[in-house]
PDB file of C-alpha atoms in Angstrom:
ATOM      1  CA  UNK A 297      46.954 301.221 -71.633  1.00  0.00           C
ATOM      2  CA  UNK A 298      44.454 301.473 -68.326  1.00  0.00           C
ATOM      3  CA  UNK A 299      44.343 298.277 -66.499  1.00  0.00           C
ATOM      4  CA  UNK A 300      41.390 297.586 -64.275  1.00  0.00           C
ATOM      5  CA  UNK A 301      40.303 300.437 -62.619  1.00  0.00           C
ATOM      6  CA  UNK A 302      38.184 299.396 -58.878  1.00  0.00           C
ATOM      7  CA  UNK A 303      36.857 302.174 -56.871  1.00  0.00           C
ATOM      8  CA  UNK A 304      36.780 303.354 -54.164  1.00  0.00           C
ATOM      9  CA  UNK A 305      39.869 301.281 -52.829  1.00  0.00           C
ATOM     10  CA  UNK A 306      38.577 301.264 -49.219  1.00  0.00           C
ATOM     11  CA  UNK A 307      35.028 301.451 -47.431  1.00  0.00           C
ATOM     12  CA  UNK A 308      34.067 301.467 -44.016  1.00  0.00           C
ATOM     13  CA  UNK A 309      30.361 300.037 -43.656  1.00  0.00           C
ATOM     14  CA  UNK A 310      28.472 298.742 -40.660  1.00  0.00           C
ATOM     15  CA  UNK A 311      25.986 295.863 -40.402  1.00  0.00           C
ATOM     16  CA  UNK A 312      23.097 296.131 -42.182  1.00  0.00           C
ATOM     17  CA  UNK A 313      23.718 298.703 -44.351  1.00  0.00           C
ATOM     18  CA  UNK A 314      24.302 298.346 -48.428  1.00  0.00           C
ATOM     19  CA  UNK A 315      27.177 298.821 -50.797  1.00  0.00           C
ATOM     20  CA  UNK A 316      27.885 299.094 -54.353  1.00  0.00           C
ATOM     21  CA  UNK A 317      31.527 298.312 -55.190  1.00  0.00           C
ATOM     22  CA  UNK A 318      32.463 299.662 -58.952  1.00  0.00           C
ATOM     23  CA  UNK A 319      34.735 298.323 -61.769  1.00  0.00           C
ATOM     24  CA  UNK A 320      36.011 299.641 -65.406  1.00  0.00           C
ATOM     25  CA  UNK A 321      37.616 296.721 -67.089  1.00  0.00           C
ATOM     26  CA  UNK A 322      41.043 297.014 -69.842  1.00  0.00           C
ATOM     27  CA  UNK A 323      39.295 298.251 -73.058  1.00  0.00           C
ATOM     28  CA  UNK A 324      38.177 295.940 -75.713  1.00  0.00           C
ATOM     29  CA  UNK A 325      37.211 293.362 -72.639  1.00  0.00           C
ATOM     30  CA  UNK A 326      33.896 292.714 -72.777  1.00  0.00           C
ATOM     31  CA  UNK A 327      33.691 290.087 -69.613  1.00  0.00           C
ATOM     32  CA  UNK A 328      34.017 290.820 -66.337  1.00  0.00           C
ATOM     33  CA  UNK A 329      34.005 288.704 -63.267  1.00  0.00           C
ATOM     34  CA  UNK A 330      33.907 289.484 -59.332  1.00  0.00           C
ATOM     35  CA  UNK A 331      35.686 287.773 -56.392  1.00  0.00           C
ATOM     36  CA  UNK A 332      36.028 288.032 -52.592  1.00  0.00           C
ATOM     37  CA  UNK A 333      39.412 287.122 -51.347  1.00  0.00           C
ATOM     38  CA  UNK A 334      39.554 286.441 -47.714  1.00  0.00           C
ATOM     39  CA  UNK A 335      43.258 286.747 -46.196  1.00  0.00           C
ATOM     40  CA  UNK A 336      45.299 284.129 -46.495  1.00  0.00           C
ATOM     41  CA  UNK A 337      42.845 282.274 -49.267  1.00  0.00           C
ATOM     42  CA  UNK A 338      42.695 282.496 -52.783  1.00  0.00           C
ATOM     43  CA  UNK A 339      40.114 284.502 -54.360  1.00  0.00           C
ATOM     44  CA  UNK A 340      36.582 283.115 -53.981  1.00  0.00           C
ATOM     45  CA  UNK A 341      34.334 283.301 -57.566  1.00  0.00           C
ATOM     46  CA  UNK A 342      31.078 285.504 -57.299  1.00  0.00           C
ATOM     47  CA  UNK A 343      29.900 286.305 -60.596  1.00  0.00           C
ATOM     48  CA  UNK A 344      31.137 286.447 -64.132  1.00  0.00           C
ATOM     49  CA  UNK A 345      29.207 288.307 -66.994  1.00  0.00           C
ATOM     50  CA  UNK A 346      29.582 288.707 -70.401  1.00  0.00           C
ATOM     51  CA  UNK A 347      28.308 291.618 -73.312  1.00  0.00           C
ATOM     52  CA  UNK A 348      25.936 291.961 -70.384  1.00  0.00           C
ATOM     53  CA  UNK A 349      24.852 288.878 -69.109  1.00  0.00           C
ATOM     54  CA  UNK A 350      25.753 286.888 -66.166  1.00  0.00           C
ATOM     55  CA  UNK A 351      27.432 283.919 -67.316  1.00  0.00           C
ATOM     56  CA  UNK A 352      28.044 282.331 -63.948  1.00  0.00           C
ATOM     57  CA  UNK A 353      26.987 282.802 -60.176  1.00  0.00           C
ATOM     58  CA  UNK A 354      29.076 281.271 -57.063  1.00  0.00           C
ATOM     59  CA  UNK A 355      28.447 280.195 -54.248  1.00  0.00           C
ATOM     60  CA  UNK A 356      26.866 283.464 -52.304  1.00  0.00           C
ATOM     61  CA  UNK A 357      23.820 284.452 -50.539  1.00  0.00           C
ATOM     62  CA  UNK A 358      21.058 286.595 -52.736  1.00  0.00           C
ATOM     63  CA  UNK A 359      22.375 289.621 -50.898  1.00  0.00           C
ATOM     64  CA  UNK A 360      24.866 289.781 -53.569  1.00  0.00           C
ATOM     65  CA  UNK A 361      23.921 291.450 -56.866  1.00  0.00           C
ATOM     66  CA  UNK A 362      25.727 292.891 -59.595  1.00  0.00           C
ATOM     67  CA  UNK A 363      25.219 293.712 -63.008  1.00  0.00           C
ATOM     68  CA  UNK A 364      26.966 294.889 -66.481  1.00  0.00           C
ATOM     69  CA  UNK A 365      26.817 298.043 -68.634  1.00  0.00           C
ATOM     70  CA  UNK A 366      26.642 298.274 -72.186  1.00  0.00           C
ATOM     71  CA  UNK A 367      30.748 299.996 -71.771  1.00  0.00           C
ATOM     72  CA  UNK A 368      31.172 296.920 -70.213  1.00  0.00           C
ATOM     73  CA  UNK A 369      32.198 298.498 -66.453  1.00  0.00           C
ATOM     74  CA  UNK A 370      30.389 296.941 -63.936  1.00  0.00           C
ATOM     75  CA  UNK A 371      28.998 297.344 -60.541  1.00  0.00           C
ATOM     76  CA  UNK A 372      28.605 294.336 -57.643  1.00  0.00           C
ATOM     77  CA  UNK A 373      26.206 295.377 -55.140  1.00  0.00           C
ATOM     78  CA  UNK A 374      25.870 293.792 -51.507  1.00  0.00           C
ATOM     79  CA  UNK A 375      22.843 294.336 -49.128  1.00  0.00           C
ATOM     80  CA  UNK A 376      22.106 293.690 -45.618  1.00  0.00           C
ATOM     81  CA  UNK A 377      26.168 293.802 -44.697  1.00  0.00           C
ATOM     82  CA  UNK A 378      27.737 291.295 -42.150  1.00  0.00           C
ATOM     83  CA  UNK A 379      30.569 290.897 -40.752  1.00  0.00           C
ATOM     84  CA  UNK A 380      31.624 288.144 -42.608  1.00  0.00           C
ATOM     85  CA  UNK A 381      31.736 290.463 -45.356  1.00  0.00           C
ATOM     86  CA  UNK A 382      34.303 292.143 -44.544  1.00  0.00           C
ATOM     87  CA  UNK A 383      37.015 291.437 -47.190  1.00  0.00           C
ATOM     88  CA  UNK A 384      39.469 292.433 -50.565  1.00  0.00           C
ATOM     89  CA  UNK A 385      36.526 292.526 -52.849  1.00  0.00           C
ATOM     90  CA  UNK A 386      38.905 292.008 -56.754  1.00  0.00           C
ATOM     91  CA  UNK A 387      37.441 292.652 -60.079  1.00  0.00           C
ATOM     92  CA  UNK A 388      38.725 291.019 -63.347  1.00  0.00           C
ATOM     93  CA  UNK A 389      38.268 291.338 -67.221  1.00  0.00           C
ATOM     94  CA  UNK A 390      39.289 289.404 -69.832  1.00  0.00           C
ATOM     95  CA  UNK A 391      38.918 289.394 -73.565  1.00  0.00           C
ATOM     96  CA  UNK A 392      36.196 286.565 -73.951  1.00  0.00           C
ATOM     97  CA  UNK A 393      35.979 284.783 -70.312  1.00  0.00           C
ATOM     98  CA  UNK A 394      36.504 281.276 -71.130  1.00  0.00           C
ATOM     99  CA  UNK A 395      40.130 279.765 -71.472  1.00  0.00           C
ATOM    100  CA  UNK A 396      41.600 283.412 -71.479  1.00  0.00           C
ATOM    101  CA  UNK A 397      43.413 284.958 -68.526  1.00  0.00           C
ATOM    102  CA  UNK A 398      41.994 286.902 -66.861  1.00  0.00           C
ATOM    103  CA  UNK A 399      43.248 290.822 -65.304  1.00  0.00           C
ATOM    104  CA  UNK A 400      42.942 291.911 -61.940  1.00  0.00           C
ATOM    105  CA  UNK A 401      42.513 295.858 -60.532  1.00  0.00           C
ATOM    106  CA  UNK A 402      43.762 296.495 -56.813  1.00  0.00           C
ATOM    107  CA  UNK A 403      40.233 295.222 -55.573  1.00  0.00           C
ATOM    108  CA  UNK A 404      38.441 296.862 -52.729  1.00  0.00           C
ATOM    109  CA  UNK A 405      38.697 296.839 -49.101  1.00  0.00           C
ATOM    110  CA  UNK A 406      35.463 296.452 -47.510  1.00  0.00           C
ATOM    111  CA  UNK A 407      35.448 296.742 -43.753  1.00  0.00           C
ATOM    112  CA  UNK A 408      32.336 295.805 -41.524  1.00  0.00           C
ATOM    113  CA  UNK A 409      32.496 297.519 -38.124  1.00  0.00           C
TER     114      UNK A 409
ATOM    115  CA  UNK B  43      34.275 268.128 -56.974  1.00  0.00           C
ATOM    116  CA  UNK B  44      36.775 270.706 -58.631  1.00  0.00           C
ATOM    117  CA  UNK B  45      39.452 271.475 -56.551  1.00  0.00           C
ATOM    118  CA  UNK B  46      43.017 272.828 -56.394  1.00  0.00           C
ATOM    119  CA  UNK B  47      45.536 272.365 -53.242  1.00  0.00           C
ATOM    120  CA  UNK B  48      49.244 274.151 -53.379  1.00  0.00           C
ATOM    121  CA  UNK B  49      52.121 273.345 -51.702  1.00  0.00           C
ATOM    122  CA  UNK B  50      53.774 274.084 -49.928  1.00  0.00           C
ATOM    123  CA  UNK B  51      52.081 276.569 -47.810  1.00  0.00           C
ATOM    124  CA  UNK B  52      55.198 279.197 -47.019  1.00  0.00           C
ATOM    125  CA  UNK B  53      58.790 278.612 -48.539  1.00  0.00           C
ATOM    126  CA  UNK B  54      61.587 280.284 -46.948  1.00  0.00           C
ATOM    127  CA  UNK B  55      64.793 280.734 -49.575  1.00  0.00           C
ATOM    128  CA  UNK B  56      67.926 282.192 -49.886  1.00  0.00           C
ATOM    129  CA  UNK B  57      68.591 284.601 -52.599  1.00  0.00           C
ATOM    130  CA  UNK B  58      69.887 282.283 -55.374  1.00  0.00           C
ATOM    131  CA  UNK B  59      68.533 278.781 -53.936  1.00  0.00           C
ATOM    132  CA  UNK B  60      66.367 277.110 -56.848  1.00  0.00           C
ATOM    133  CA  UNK B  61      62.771 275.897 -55.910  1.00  0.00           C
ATOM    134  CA  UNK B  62      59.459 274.243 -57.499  1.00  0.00           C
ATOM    135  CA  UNK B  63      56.171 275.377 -56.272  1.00  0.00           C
ATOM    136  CA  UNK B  64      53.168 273.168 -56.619  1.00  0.00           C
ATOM    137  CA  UNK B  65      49.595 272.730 -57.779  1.00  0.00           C
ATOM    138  CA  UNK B  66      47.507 269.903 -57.569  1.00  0.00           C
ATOM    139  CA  UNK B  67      44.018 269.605 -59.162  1.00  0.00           C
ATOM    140  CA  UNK B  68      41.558 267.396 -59.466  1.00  0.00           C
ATOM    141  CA  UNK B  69      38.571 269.064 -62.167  1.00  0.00           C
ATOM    142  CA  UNK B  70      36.539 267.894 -64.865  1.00  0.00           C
ATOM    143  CA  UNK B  71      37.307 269.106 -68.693  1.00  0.00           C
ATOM    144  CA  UNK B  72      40.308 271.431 -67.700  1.00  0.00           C
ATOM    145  CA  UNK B  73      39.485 274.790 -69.677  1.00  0.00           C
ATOM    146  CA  UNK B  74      42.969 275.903 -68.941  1.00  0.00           C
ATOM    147  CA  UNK B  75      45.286 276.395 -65.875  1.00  0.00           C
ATOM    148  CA  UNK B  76      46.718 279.738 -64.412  1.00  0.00           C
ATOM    149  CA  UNK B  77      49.212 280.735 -62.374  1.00  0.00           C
ATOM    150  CA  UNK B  78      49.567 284.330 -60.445  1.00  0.00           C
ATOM    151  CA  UNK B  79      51.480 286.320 -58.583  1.00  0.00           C
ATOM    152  CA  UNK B  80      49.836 289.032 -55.557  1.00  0.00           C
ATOM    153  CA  UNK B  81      51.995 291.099 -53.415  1.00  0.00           C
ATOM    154  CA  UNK B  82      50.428 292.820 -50.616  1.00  0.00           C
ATOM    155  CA  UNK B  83      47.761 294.820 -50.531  1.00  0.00           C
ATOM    156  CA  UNK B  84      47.340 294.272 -54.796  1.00  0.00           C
ATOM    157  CA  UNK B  85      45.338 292.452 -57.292  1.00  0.00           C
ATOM    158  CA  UNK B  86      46.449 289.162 -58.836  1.00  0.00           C
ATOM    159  CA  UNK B  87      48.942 289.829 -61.326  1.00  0.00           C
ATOM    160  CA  UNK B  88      48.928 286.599 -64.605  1.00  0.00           C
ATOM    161  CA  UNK B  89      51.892 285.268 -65.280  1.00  0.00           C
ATOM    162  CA  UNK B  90      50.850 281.878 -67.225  1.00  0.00           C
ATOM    163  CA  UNK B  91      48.463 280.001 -68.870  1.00  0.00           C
ATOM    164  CA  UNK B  92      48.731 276.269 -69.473  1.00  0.00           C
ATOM    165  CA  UNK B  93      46.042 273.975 -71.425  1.00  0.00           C
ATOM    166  CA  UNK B  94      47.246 270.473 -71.879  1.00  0.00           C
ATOM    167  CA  UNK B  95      49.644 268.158 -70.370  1.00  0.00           C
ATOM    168  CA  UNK B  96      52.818 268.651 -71.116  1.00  0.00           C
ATOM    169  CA  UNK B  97      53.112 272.491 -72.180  1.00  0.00           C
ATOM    170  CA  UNK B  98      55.162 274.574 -70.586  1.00  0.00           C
ATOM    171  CA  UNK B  99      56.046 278.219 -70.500  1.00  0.00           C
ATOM    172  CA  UNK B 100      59.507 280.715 -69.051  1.00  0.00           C
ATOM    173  CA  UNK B 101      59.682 284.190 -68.193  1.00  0.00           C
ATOM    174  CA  UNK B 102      62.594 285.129 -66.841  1.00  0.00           C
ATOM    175  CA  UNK B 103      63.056 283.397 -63.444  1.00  0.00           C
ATOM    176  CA  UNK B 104      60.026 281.584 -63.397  1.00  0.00           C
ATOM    177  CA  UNK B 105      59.160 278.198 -65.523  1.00  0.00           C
ATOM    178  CA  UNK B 106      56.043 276.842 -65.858  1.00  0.00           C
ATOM    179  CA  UNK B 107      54.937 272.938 -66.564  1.00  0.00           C
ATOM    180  CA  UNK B 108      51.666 270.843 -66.755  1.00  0.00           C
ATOM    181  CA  UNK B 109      50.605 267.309 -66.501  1.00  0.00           C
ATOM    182  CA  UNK B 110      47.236 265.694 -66.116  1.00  0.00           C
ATOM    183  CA  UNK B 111      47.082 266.219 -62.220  1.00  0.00           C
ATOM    184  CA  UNK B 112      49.541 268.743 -61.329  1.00  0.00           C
ATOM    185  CA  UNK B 113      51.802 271.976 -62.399  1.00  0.00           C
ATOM    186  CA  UNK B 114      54.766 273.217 -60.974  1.00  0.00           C
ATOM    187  CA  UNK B 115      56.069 276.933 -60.859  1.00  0.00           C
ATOM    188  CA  UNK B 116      59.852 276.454 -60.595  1.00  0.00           C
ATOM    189  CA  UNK B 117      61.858 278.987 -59.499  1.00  0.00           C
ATOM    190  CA  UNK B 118      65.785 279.554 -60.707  1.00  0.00           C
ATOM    191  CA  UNK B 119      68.168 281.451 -58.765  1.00  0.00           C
ATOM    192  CA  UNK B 120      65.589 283.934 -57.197  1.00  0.00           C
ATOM    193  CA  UNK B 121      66.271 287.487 -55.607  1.00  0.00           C
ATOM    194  CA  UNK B 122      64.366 289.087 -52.923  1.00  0.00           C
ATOM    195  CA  UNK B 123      61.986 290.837 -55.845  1.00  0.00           C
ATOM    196  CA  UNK B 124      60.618 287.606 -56.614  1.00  0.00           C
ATOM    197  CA  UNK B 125      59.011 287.539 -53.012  1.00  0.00           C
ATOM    198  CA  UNK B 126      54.718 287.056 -53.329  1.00  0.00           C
ATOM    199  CA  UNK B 127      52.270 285.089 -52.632  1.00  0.00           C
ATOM    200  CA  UNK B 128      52.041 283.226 -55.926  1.00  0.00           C
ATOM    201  CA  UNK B 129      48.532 281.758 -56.752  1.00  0.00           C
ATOM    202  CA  UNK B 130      47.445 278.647 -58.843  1.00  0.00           C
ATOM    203  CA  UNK B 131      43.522 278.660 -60.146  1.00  0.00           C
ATOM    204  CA  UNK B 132      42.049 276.459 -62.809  1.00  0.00           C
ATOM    205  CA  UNK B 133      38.960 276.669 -65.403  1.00  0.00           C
ATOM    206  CA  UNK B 134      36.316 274.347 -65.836  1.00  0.00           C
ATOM    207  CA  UNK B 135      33.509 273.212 -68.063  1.00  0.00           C
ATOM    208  CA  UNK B 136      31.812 276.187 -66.257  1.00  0.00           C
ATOM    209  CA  UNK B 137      33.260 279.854 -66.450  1.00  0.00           C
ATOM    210  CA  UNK B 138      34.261 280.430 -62.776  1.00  0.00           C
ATOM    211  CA  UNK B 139      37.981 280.014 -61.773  1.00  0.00           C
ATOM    212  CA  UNK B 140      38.880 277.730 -59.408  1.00  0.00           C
ATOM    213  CA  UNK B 141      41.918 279.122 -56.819  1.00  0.00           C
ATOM    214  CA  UNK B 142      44.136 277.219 -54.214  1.00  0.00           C
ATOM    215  CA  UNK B 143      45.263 279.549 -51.234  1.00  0.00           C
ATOM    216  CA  UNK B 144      48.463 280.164 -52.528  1.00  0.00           C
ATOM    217  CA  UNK B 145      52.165 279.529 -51.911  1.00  0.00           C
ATOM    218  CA  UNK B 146      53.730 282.757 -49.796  1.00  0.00           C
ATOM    219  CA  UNK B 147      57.465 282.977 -51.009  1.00  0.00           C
ATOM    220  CA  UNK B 148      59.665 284.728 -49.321  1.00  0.00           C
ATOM    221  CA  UNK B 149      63.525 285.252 -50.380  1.00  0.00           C
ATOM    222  CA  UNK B 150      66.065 286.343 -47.887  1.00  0.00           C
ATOM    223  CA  UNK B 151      69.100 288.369 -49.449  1.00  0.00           C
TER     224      UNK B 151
END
């Protein structure tokens, strides 16, 4: 079976400008959730949704969106790029989202020159 | 505040030298505690779940345990394969995970 499927695996942005970062989760998972993973720190939580609706937001600005599909694939989306940004951007599905581990994909790269 | 410290930081080991990883947590109506392994350049990749004190779970190498505060990842007779940076998180009353920074293992042959 698939895993989790990110794409692309590496972008090269520069401040200011937008991106949309996509994700297909394992089949039959209908939550997803997004993180930002700095190097050398664990994953940081962005957003979690589930059949569709966002279920739980962390601790990032508004220029972070992201939403859910009815095939339950997702897209984050960030706007107005900064530096900071720049990081392994990892995507995750599990079965329910509560209690149940959760699967990663590869994550993307995001680079902000 | 929900929180999660591992320790140590980096462990250097020979091939074969027997270790214990761990995870400390402090959170409010513990949902249920993972641990995960990431080698370079990759996604998280589960290993365990735990959800109450006490519980514990093997595969191969690798042993997992649980009490009210902390879990431990031991590690018998590693090889060099079992070199990652392995990666604690916890869920709360709320659906986000919770992650410490990680324990980078590395095994010398």
């Amino acid at each position: 079976d698939a895993g989790v499927t990110q794409s692309p695996t590496h972008l090269i942005k520069t401040r200011g400008q937008q991106v949309t970062l996509r994700c297909s989760p394992i089949s039959g998972h209908k939550s997803v959730s997004w993180y930002q993973q700095v190097l050398g720190q664990g994953p940081q939580f962005i957003f979690q949704y589930y059949e569709k609706e966002e279920r739980g937001r962390g601790n990032f600005p508004d220029r972070f969106s992201a939403r859910q599909f009815p095939n339950y694939s997702s897209e984050l989306n960030v706007n107005a790029l900064l530096l900071g940004d720049s990081a392994l951007y990892l995507c995750a599905s599990s079965q329910q989202g509560s209690g149940q581990p959760q699967h990663f994909g590869d994550g993307t790269r995001l680079s902000i020159l | 505040e929900d929180q999660v410290t591992q320790s140590p930081e980096a462990l250097r080991l020979q091939e074969g030298e027997s270790s214990s990883l761990n995870c400390s947590y402090t959170v409010s109506g513990l949902r249920g505690l993972f641990w995960y392994r990431q080698d370079p350049g990759k996604g998280p990749e589960f290993l365990f779940t735990l959800y109450s004190a006490g519980e514990e779970k093997e595969k191969e190498r690798l042993k997992a345990t649980l009490t009210k505060k902390e879990s431990f990842l031991h590690i018998t007779a590693p090889k060099p394969e079992d070199s990652a940076t392995y990666l604690c998180a916890v869920q709360a009353g709320n659906y986000q995970l919770i992650w410490g920074a990680g324990t980078k293992l590395i095994i010398k042959p």
